[in-house]
Amino acid sequence: MTTAVYELGHLDALEAESVHVFREVAAEFERPVLLFSGGKDSIVMLHLAEKAFWPARIPFPVMHVDTGHNFPEVLEYRDRRVAEMGVQLVIASVQESIDSGRVREQRGPRASRNPLQTVTLLDAIEKYGFDAAFGGARRDEEKARAKERVFSFRDEFGQWDPKNQRPELWSLYNGRHARGEHIRVFPLSNWTELDIWQYIGRERIPLPSIYFAHRRTLVARDGMLLWPCAHLPLLDGEQTLEATVRYRTVGDVTCTGAVESTASTVEDIVAEVAATRLTERGATRADDRASEAAMEDRKREGYF
Amino acid sequence: MEMLRFATAGSVDDGKSTLIGRLLYDTKSIFTDQLEAVERTSAQRGDEYTNLALLTDGLRAEREQGITIDVAYRYFATPRRKFIVADTPGHIQYTRNMVTGASTANAALILVDARKGLLEQSRRHAFLASLLRVPHLVLCVNKMDLVDYDQGVFDAIAAEFRNFASKLDIGDLTVIPMSALAGDNVVSRSVNMPWYEGTSLLHHLEELHIASDRNLIDVRFPVQYVIRPYSGSHLDYRGYAGQVAGGVLKPGDDVVVLPSGLPSRIHSIETKDGPVAEAFPPMSVTVRLEDEIDISRGDMICRPHNQPSVSQDVEAMVCWMHDDPMRPGGKYAIKHTTRSARALVKELRYRLDVNTLHRDEEAATLGLNEIGRLRLRVTAPLFTDPYRVNRTTGSFILVDEATNATVGAGMIL
Ligand SMILES: Nc1nc2c(ncn2[C@@H]2O[C@H](COP(=O)(O)OP(=O)(O)OP(=O)(O)O)[C@@H](O)[C@H]2O)c(=O)[nH]1
Ligand SMILES: [Mg+2]
């Protein structure tokens, strides 16, 4: 680090802000949890949490809200990473929510378990008594997320009230809440997709292989390239195709699309992201296409 | 790359969101799918042109009403800088959200509709920006297209604003005539206003000198979290984690810890990536001291000959942000740096009229969006500096203990 001028580059400034947020939560809450999907944002979040408490271990568990529709590469990554770091992994299973009758599985070829995750998430928060949940959402992702506070209050139903958010001044976060309520905390609020990739490159953070270009058998459906597997059967008349692709986001296999790309290193991806003309969710998420306010509506109900 | 945070301000419909939309559009920071969605919504609503304000007005209620309700954060970069934009609401009801967006800003853009001139809300926002000590203000005289790009209109508004601003504490003021809708003087100089000799808004934001806005003199390190690994190789490790609030810390520096007053010396400044030679704002680091002394969250590390004020009595300007008015005698939770305590309002010294800056010493309460000077008694001493010297050690929030709502924002005098 140069010491002649006291300036921080943008990645260092973002890192410092996120680390501050992690420590604030660890100091003020009784039972925080970090929501970990195995996607790049939650991976960066975990990396920042590790920095915040080093040389001590991360003082809270991580939780995967598991739809049961995973990319195997991502599950394998999750288990390896969690073991390396010695953190406790809690799995909140959408399948269990279905089996116990808490939610009903959608039917039909375009069924998705994505909306069901909210119930599983809120049930797990209640069951384990978590009072703060770190999420990897970024404000640059989506227009409703652009409106959210770093400390986002949730009532006893887990709901977000976007018209009545607490003022949030300076870096003085108000985490006070009553029993049964909780706070969603977004340490990556001010990071952009490009920042995330530049940081992954700088810090040499390993990622699941599906983020890099590979050959894959896919099906083109609703303007997206989906991966046909046991959870995503082909519809009548659909044909598979082979393509060189990578994933820009990682979620439930039934609603996460691949993008055509030959970017096989982080440097390639940084260049690709800098030049892209499509938002990452626009390019890859079927769940956002339901309506203009799909994300806001899901977030109000307690989604990530 | 250096990062600059700026916020919009000004009255309802003066064009703040449109300006941000225009900045994003003209810097090619908008993605195709975002633009298509905005075009689709505009067309459905029957707008004559693509309404760029929809790029930041993302909530259902905002789109229905055509106003901004809460801050939207947007991000863009030019080859010179990275920008974090807080587009704030002009509506008086949502003033607290404007305050939220402006509290961390390096610069505030105050928009005025050229046809309407300065309104009460323009004055209120200019006053709030100066109270929050946003270091750089830009008065954007907008909608010049609707006044035939007339220099006379611009000059009159600029003069009126400078007159008002002279009564405020404003570090740096620039005035730019523009049309957010047509893009005049937003990203490039306008051909419609040859009489204007300054730069475009974007150029101005790229050139602003912001490095000296931080306090690098007075060492202030609020202890945020004590790191004790209790594990094999680090059995006796004890580190004080926090974000530097002021000054430059170095290993070997003599320090004193507040409130105990115990002296020690900095042994090392650590991060997971290794030790650092110097720590300065806003770095998040872990400080280790040479002596084992009892230190916990809320304590403050500083230099022996440069200490903050240590007191349970606090004088501050407070911006009230809740429907339930503030009354002398009220008790609130207070959060100041990493300290939490309780505060009793001893006295409301005066309430300010934001239009005239008149001080009403008879006022008995502070209502929503009102600003006044308070005297507080706190249950534990706070380690403070005047807000004008340090935005971090000079600020606090008040929280209602029954509802947990954030009700007040304080700037220490
Ligand atoms: N002619 C003209 N119209 C403009 C200009 N800038 C904004 N407008 C229009 O003014 C109206 C209000 O614009 P907004 O950008 O929503 O105003 P705002 O300041 O963000 O409003 P709030 O956020 O609700 O306070 C819209 O109809 C815009 O199209 C301009 O430069 N010229
Ligand atoms: Mg607006």
PDB file of C-alpha atoms in Angstrom, chain B residues 11 14 111-120 122-123 141 153 156-157 160:
ATOM      1  CA  SER B  11     -38.164  20.459  -4.574  1.00  0.00           C
ATOM      2  CA  ASP B  14     -37.573  19.939 -10.270  1.00  0.00           C
ATOM      3  CA  LEU B 111     -32.013  21.360  -8.473  1.00  0.00           C
ATOM      4  CA  VAL B 112     -34.204  24.348  -9.117  1.00  0.00           C
ATOM      5  CA  ASP B 113     -36.868  24.631 -11.804  1.00  0.00           C
ATOM      6  CA  ALA B 114     -35.877  27.730 -13.835  1.00  0.00           C
ATOM      7  CA  ARG B 115     -39.536  28.698 -14.200  1.00  0.00           C
ATOM      8  CA  LYS B 116     -40.214  28.588 -10.479  1.00  0.00           C
ATOM      9  CA  GLY B 117     -36.994  29.818  -8.935  1.00  0.00           C
ATOM     10  CA  LEU B 118     -36.092  29.050  -5.323  1.00  0.00           C
ATOM     11  CA  LEU B 119     -38.887  27.399  -3.370  1.00  0.00           C
ATOM     12  CA  GLU B 120     -39.111  26.723   0.334  1.00  0.00           C
ATOM     13  CA  SER B 122     -35.021  24.227  -2.307  1.00  0.00           C
ATOM     14  CA  ARG B 123     -33.971  26.331   0.663  1.00  0.00           C
ATOM     15  CA  VAL B 141     -30.763  25.542 -12.586  1.00  0.00           C
ATOM     16  CA  VAL B 153     -33.446  33.904 -15.709  1.00  0.00           C
ATOM     17  CA  ALA B 156     -31.402  35.976 -11.230  1.00  0.00           C
ATOM     18  CA  ILE B 157     -31.768  32.504  -9.671  1.00  0.00           C
ATOM     19  CA  GLU B 160     -30.830  34.754  -5.211  1.00  0.00           C
TER      20      GLU B 160
END
